[in-house]
CSV table of C-alpha atoms and ligand atoms in Angstrom, one decimal:
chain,number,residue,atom,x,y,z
D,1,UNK,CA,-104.3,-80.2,40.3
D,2,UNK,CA,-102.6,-76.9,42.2
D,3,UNK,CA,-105.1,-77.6,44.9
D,4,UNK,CA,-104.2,-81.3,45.6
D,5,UNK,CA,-100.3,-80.2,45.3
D,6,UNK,CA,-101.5,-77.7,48.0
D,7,UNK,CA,-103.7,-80.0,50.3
D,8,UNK,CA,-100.6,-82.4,50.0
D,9,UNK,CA,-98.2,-79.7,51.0
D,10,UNK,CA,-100.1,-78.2,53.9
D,11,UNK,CA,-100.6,-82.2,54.8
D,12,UNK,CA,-96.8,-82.5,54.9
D,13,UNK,CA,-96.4,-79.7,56.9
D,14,UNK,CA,-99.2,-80.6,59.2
D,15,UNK,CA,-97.0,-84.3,60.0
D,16,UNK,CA,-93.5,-81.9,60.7
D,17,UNK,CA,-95.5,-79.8,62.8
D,18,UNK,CA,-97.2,-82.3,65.0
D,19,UNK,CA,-93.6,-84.3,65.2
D,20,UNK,CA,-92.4,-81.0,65.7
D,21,UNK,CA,-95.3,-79.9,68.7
D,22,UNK,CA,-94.8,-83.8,70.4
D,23,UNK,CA,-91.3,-82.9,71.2
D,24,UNK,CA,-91.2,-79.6,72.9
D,25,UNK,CA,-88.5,-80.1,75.8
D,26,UNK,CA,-89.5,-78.7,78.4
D,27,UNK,CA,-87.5,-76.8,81.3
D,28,UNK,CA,-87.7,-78.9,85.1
D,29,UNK,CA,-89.7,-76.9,87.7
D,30,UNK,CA,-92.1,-76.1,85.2
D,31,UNK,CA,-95.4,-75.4,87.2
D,32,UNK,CA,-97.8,-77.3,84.6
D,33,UNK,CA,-95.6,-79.1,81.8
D,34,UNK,CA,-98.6,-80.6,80.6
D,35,UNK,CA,-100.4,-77.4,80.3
D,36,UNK,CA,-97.4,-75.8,78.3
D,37,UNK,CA,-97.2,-78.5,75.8
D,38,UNK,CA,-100.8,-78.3,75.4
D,39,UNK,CA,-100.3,-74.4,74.6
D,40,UNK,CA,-97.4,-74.9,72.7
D,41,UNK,CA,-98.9,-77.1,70.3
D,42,UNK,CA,-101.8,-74.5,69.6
D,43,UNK,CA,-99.4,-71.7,69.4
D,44,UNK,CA,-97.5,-73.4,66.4
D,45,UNK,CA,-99.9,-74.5,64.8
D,46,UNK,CA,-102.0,-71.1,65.1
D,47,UNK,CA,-98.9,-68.9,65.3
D,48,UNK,CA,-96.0,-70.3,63.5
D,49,UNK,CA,-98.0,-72.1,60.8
D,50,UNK,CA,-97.9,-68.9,58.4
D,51,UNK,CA,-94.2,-69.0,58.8
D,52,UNK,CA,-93.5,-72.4,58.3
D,53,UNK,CA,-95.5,-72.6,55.4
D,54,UNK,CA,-93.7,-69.7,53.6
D,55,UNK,CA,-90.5,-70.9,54.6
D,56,UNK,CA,-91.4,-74.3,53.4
D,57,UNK,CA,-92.0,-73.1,50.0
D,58,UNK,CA,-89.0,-71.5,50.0
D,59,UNK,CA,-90.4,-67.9,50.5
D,60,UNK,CA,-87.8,-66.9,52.7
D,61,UNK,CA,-86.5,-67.1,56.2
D,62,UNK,CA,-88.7,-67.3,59.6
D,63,UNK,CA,-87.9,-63.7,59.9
D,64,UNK,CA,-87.8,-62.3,56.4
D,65,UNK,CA,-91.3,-63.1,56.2
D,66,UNK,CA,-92.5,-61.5,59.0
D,67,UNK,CA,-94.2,-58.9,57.1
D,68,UNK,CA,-95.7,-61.2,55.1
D,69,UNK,CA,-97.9,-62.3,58.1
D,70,UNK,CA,-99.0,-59.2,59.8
D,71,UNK,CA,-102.4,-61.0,60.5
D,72,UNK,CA,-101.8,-63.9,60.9
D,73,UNK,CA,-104.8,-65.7,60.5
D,74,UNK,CA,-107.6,-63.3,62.5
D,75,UNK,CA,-106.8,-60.5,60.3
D,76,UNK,CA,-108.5,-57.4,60.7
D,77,UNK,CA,-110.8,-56.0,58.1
D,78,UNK,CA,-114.6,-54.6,58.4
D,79,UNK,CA,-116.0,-58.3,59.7
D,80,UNK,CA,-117.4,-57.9,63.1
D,81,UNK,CA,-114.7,-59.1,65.9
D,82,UNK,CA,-115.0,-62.9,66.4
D,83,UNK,CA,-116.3,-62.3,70.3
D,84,UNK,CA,-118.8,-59.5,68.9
D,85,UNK,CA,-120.6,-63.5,68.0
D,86,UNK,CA,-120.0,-64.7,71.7
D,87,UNK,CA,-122.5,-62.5,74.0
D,88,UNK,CA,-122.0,-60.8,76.9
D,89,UNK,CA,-120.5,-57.7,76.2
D,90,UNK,CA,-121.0,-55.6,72.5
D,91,UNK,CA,-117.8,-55.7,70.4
D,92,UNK,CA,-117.7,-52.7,67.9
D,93,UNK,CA,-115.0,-51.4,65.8
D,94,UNK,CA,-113.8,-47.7,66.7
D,95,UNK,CA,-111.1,-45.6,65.2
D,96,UNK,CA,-109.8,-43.4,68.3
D,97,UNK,CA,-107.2,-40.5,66.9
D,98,UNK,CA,-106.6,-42.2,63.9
D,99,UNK,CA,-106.0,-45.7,65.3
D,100,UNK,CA,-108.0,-48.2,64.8
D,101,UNK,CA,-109.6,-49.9,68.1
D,102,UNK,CA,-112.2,-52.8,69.5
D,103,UNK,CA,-114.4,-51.8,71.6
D,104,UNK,CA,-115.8,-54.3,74.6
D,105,UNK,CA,-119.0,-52.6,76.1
D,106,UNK,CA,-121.2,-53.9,78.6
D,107,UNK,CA,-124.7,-54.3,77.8
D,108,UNK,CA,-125.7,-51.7,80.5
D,109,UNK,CA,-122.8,-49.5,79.2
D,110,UNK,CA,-126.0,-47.3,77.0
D,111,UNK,CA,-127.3,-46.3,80.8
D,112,UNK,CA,-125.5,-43.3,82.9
D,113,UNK,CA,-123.6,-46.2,84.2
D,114,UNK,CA,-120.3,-45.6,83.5
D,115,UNK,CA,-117.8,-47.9,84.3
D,116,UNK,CA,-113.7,-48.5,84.7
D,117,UNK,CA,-111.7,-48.5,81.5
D,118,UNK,CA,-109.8,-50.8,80.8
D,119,UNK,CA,-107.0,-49.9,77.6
D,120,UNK,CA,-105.1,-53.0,76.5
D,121,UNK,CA,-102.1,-53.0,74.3
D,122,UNK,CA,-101.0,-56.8,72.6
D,123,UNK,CA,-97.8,-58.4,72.6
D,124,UNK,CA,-95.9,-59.6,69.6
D,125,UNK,CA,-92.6,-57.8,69.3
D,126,UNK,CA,-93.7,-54.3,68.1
D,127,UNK,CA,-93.9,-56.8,65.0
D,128,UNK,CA,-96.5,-59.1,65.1
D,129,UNK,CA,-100.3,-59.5,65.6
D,130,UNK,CA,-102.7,-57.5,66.1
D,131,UNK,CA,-105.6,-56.3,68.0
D,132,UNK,CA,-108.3,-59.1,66.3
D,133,UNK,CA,-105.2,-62.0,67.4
D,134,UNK,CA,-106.0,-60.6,71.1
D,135,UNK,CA,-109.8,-60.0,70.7
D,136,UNK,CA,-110.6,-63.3,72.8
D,137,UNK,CA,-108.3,-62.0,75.8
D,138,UNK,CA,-109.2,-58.5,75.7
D,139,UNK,CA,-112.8,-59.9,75.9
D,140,UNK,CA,-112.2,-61.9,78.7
D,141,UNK,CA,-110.3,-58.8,80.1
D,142,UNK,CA,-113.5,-57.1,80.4
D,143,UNK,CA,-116.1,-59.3,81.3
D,144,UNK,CA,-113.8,-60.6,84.2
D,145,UNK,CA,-113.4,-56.8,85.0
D,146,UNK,CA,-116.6,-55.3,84.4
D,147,UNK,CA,-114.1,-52.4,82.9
D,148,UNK,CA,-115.2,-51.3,78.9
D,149,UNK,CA,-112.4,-52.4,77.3
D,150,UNK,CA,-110.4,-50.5,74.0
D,151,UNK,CA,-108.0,-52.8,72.5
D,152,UNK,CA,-105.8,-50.9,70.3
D,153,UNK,CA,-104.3,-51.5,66.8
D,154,UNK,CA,-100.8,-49.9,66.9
D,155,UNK,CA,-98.6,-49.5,63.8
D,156,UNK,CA,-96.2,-52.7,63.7
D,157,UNK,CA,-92.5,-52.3,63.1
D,158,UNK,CA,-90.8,-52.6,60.4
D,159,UNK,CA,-92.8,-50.9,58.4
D,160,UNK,CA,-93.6,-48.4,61.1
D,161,UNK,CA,-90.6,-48.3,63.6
D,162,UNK,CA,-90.3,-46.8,66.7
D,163,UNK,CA,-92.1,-44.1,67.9
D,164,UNK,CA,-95.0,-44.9,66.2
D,165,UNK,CA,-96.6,-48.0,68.1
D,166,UNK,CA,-95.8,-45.6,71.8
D,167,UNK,CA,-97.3,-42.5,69.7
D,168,UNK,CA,-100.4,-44.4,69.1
D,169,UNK,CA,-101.3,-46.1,72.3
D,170,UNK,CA,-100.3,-42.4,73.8
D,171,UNK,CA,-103.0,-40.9,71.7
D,172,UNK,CA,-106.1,-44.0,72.2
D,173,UNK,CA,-105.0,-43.2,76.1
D,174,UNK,CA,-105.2,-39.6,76.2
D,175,UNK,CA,-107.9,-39.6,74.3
D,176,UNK,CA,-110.0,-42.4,76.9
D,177,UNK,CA,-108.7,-40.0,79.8
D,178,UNK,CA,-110.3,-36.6,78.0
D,179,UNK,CA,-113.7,-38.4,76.6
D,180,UNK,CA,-114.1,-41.3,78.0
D,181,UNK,CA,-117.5,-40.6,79.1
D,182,UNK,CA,-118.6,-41.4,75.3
D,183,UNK,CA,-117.8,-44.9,75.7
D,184,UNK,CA,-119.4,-45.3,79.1
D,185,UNK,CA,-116.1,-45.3,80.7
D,186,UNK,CA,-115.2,-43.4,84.6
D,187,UNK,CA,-111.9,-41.7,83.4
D,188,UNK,CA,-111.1,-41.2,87.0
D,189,UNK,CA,-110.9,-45.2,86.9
D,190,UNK,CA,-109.1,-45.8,83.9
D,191,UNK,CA,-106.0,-48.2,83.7
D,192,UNK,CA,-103.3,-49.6,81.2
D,193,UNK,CA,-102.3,-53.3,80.9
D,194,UNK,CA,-100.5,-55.3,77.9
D,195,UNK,CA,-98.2,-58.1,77.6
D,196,UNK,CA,-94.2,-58.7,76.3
D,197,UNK,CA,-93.6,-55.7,73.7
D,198,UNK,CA,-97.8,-54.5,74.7
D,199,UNK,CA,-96.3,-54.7,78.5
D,200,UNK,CA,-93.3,-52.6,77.4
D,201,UNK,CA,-95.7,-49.7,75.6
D,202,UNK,CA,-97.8,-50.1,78.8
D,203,UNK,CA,-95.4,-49.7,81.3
D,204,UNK,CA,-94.5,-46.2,78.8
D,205,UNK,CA,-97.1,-44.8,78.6
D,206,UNK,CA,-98.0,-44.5,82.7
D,207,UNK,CA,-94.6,-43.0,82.8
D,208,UNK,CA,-95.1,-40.5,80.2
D,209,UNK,CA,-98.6,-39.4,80.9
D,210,UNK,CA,-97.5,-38.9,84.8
D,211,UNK,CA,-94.6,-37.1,83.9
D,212,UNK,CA,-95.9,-35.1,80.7
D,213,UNK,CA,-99.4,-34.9,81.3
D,214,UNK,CA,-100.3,-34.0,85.0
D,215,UNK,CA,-103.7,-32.3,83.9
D,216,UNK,CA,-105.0,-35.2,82.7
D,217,UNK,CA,-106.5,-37.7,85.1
D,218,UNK,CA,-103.9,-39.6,86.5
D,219,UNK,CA,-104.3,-43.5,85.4
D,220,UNK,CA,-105.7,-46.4,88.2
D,221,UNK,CA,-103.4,-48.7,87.4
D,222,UNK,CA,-100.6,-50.5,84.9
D,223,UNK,CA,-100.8,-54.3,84.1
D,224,UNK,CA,-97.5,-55.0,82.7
D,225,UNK,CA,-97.4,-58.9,81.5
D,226,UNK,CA,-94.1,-60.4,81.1
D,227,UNK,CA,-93.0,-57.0,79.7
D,228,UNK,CA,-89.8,-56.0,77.7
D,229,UNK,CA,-88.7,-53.0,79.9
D,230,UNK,CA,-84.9,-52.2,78.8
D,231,UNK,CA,-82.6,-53.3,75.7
D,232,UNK,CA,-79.4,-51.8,77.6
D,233,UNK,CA,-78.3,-55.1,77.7
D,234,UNK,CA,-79.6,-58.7,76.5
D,235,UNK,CA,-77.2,-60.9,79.0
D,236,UNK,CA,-79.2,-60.8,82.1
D,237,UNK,CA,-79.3,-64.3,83.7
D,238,UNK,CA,-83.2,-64.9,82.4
D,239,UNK,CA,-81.8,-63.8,78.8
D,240,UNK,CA,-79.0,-66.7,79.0
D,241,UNK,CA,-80.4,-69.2,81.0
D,242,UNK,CA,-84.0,-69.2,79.4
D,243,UNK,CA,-82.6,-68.7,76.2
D,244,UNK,CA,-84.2,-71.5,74.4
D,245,UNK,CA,-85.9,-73.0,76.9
D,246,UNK,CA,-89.4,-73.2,75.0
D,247,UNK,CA,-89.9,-71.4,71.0
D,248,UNK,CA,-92.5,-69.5,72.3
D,249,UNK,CA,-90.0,-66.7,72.8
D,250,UNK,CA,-86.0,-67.4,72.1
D,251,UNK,CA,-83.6,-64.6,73.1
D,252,UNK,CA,-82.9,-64.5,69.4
D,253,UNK,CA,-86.1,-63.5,68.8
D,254,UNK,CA,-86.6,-60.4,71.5
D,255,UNK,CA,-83.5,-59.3,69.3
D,256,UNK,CA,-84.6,-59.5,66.2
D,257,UNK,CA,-87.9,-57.9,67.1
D,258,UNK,CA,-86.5,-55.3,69.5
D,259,UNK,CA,-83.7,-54.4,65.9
D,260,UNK,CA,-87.1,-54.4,64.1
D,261,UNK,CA,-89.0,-51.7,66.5
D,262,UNK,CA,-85.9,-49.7,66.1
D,263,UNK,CA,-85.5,-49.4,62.6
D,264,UNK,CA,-82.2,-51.2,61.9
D,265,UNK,CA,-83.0,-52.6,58.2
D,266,UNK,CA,-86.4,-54.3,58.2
D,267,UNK,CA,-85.5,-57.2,55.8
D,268,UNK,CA,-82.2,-57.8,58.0
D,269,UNK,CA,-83.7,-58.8,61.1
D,270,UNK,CA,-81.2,-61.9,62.2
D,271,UNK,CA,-77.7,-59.5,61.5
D,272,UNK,CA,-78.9,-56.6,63.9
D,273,UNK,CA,-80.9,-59.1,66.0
D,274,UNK,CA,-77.5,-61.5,66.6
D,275,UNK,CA,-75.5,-58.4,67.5
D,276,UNK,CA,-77.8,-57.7,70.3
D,277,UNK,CA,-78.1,-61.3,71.3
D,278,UNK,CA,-74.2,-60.9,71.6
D,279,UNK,CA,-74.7,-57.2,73.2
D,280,UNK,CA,-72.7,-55.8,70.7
D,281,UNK,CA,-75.1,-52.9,69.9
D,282,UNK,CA,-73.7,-50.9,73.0
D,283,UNK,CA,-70.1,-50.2,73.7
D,284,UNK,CA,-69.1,-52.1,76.9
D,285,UNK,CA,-67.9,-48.8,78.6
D,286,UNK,CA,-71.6,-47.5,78.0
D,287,UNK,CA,-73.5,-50.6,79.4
D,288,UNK,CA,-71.1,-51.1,82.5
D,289,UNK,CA,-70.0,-47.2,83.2
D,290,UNK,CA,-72.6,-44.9,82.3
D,291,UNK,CA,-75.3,-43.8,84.7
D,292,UNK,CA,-77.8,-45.8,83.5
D,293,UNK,CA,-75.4,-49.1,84.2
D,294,UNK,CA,-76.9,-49.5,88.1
D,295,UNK,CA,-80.3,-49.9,86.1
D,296,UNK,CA,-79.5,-53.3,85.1
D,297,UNK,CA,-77.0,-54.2,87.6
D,298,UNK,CA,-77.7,-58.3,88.7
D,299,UNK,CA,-77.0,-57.3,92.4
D,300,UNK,CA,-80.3,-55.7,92.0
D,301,UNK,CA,-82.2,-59.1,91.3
D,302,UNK,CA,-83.3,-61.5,93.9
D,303,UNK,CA,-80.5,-63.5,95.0
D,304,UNK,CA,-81.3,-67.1,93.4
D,305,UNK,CA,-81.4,-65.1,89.9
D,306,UNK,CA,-78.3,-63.1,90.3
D,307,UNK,CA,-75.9,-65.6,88.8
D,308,UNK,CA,-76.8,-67.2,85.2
D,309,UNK,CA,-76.5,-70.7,85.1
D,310,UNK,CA,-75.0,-71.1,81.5
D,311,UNK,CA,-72.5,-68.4,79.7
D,312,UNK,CA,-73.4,-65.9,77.9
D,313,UNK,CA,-72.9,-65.8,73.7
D,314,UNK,CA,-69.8,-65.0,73.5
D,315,UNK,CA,-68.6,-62.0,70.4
D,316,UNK,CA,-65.6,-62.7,68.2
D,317,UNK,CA,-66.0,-59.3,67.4
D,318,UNK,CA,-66.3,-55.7,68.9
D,319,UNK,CA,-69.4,-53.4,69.3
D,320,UNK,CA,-70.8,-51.9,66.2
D,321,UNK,CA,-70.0,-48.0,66.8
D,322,UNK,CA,-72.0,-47.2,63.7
D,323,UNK,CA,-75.0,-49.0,65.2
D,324,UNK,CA,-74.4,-47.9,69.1
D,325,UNK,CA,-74.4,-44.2,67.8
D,326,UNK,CA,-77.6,-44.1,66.1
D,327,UNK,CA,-79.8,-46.0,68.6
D,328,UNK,CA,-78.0,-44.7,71.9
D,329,UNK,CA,-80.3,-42.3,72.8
D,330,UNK,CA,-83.2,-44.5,72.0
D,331,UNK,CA,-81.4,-47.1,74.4
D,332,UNK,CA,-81.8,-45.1,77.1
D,333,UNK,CA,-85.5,-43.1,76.1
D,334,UNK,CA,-88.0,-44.1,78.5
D,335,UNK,CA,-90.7,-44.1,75.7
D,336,UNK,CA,-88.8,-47.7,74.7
D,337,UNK,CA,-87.0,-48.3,78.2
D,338,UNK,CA,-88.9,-47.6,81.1
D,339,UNK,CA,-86.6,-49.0,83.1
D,340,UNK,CA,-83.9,-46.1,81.9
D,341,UNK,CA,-86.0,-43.4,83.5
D,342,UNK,CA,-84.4,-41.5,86.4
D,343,UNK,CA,-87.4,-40.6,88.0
D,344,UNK,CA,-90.4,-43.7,88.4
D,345,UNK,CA,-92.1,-41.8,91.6
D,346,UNK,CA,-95.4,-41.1,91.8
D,347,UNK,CA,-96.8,-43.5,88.8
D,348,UNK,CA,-99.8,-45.4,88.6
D,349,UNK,CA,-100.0,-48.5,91.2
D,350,UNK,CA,-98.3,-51.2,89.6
D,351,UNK,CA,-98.6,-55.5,88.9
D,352,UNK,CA,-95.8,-56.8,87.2
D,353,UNK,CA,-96.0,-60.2,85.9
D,354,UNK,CA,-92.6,-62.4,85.3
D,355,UNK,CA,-92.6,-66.2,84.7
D,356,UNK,CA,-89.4,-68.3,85.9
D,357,UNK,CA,-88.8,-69.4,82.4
D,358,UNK,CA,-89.2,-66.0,80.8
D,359,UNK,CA,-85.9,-64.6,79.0
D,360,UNK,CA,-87.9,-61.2,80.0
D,361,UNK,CA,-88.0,-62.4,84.0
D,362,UNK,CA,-85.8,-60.1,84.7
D,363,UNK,CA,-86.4,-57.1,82.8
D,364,UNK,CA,-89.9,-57.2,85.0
D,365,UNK,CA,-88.0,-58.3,88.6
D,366,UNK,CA,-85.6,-54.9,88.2
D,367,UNK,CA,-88.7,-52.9,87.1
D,368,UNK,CA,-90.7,-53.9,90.1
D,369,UNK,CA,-88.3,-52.9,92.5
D,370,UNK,CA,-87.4,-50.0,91.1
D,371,UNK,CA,-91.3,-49.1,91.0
D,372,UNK,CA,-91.0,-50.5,94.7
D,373,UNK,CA,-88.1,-48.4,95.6
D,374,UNK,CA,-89.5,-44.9,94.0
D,375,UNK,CA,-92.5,-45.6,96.3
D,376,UNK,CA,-95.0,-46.7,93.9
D,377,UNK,CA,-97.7,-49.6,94.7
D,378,UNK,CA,-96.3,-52.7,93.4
D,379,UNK,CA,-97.7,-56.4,93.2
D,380,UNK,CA,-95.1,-58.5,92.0
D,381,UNK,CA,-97.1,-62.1,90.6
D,382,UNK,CA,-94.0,-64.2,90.3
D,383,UNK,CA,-94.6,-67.9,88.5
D,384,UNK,CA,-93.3,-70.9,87.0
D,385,UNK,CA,-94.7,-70.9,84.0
D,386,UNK,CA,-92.9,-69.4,80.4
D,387,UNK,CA,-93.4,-66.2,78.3
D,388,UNK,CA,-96.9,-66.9,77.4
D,389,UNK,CA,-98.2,-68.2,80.4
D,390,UNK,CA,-99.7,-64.1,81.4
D,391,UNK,CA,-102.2,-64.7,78.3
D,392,UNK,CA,-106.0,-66.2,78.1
D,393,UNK,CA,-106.1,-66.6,74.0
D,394,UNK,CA,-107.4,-70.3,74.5
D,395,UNK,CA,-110.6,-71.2,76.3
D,396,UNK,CA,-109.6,-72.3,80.0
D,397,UNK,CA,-109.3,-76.1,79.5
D,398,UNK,CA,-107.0,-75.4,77.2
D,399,UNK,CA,-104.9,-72.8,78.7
D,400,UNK,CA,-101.9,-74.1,81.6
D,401,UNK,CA,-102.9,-73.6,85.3
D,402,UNK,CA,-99.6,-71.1,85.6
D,403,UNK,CA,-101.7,-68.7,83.3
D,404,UNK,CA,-104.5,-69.0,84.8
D,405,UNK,CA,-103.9,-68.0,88.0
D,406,UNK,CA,-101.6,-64.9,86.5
D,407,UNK,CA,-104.8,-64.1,85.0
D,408,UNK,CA,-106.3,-64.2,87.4
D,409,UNK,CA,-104.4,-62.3,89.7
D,410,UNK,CA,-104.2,-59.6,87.4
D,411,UNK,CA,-108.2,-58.9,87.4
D,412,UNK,CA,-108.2,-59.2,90.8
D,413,UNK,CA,-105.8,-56.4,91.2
D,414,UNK,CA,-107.7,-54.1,88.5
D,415,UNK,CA,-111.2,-54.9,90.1
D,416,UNK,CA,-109.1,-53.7,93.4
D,417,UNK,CA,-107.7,-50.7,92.0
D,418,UNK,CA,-111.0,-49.7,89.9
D,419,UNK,CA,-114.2,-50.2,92.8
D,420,UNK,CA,-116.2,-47.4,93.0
D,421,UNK,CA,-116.3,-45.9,96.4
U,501,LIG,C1,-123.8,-51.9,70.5
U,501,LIG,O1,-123.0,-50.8,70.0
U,501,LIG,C2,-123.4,-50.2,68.9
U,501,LIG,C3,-122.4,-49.1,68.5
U,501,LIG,O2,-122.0,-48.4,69.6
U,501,LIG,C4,-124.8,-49.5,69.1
U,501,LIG,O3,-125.3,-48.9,68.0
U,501,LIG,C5,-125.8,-50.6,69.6
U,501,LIG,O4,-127.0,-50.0,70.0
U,501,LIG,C6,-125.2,-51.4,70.8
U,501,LIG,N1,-126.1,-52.5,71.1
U,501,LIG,C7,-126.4,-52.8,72.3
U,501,LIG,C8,-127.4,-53.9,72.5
U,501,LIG,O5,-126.1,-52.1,73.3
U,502,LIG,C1,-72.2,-52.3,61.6
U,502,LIG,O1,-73.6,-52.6,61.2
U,502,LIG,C2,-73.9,-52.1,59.9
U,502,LIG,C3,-75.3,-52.3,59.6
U,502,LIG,O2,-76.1,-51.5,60.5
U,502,LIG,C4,-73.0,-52.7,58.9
U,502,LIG,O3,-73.3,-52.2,57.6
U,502,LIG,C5,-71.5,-52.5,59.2
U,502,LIG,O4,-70.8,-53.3,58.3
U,502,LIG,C6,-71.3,-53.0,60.7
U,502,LIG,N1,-69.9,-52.6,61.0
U,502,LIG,C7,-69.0,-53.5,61.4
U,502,LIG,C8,-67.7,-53.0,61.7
U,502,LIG,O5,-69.3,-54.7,61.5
């Protein structure tokens, strides 16, 4: 009987969903509508389905439960990766410094051979996922490549807040750059690439290995997907106009995940994550008068973004002082805001990814030029696609033609940046 009243349940939920998948809106200009809705539908069902079902049975709001779904539905555990089944490449599970990792190796990779590395960090707000929910991608990564790839499990927030997911992709990377030779791996040709909050630990970890680490070998390249680079201020135009353009990725919900990473009160995600949707977690003197102010200033963006189409949330209250005061210095700490850095010379050669619809657009268009500015090597791949138009988690007839071609613009640059001479 419990398992009919759950098959009728899950039925139920299955109907909502698949109403709620046939009407995504979707924004005009859209490179490949058709291709997003396709996505979209497989991303709530594979993504969101965990939630819904717990909120459903009244476990809890979306993101109250966002512990309870660490792993989603590839979660980890000693089975072999799903692609260690596909061929091609050997897929092993490593632990590197105490982190858990998969490895992609080439069949070859047992020869002197050694090849590019290839260190890949996955998005999902500090928060969510995990290295198994990118194992298809980081798979494709490396046969596309020809790189050995290590795709790291960092600790999520909450339960393990900021510094601990930058701490541990620093570790996998150092590591890679000392002994890479044991996984067949050229650490002279060795670069960093991830996506949203992966994009964001990528983009700080070049910056801290260049700055703190100059004995190592310096890194190729970094691959930083449409990255979170700054949480100075949530009210750039691509944070108001994109908004709520498609649930992939609300504004609401960089908030609550970015309150998350920095350990304001794991259960009370939506509370801290509206007062950053509203900006009130830095006092306006700070944001608009400080040094770091010019960092985020619009004038800085390519004219047709510099003006947000729709207004900004407005506050009926003040900043929170208490709040402001104890995450102001990690506001402005390059390990979580690149983009706050004073110094971005002489880092690893650079493609940033941002997609027109993106609320994090910007935060990549003011990290490129800055990158371009300090003199670093920087391929901006600008398209019209939406936040998770930079992945490959769905075979290619599946996936939108904005996606593909960011992906594939992205291995071309690393096979660029990683040919041996
Ligand atoms: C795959 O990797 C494992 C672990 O590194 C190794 O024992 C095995 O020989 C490899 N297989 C092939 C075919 O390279
Ligand atoms: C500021 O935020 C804290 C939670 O971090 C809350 O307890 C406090 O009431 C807030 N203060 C104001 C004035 O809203």
């Amino acid at each position: 009987m419990a398992k009919l009243k759950l098959l009728a349940i899950i039925w139920m939920v299955l109907v909502a969903m698949l109403a709620g998948v046939l009407y995504t809106p979707m924004p005009e200009g859209l490179e490949d509508p058709f291709g997003a809705t396709v996505f979209m539908a497989g991303y709530k069902v594979a993504m969101s389905f965990p939630l819904v079902v717990r909120e459903f049975l009244g476990q809890g709001r979306f993101l109250d439960n966002l512990e309870a779904i660490q792993d989603p539905i590839l979660g980890e555990g000693d089975r072999s990766p799903i692609t260690s089944w596909f061929g091609g490449l050997n897929v092993t599970r490593a632990t590197i410094e105490g982190v858990p990792v998969i490895v992609y190796k080439h069949w070859d990779a047992d020869d002197d051979k050694l090849r590019p590395g290839l260190i890949y960090f996955h998005g999902g707000g500090w928060t969510l996922a995990s290295a198994d929910t990118y194992d298809w991608t980081v798979y494709e990564l490396a046969l596309a490549t020809g790189a050995v790839a290590i795709n790291v499990n960092y600790r999520n927030a909450p339960q393990h807040p900021f510094p601990a997911a930058f701490d541990d992709v620093v570790s996998v990377t150092r590591h890679i750059l000392r002994h890479g030779k044991q996984f067949g791996i050229d650490v002279s040709r060795v670069g960093v690439a991830g996506d949203s909050a992966g994009g964001n630990l990528a983009a700080a970890t070049a910056l801290h290995l260049s700055k703190k680490f100059p004995d190592l070998p310096a890194l190729k390249y970094q691959a930083l997907l449409c990255s979170f680079i700054q949480g100075l201020t949530f009210h750039l135009p691509s944070h108001i106009d994109n908004a709520e353009t498609l649930p992939s990725l609300y504004t609401k919900t960089v908030t609550a995940f970015t309150s998350l990473y920095l350990g304001l009160g794991g259960r009370n995600g939506e509370f801290h994550g509206s007062m950053f949707l509203e900006n009130r977690h830095v006092s306006p003197e700070f944001r608009t008068k400080s040094k770091f102010a010019k960092y985020v200033d619009v004038q800085n963006l390519p004219e047709k973004y510099r003006t947000a189409k729709n207004a900004a949330p407005t506050a009926k209250e003040s900043h929170n002082e208490t709040v402001f005061q104890r995450i102001k210095s990690v506001l402005v700490d390059p390990r979580f805001s690149p983009l706050m850095a004073d110094d971005l010379t002489n880092l690893p050669a650079a493609i940033v990814v941002v997609q027109k619809y993106d609320v994090l657009r910007d935060d990549g268009l003011l990290y490129a030029k800055r990158l371009r500015d300090s003199g670093v090597e920087t391929v901006l791949h600008e398209g019209k696609g939406f936040h998770d138009d930079q992945m490959k988690i769905l075979p290619d007839l599946l996936r939108s033609k904005t996606g593909l071609k960011a992906f594939k613009n992205v291995c071309e640059f690393i096979l660029r940046k990683t040919k041996s001479n």
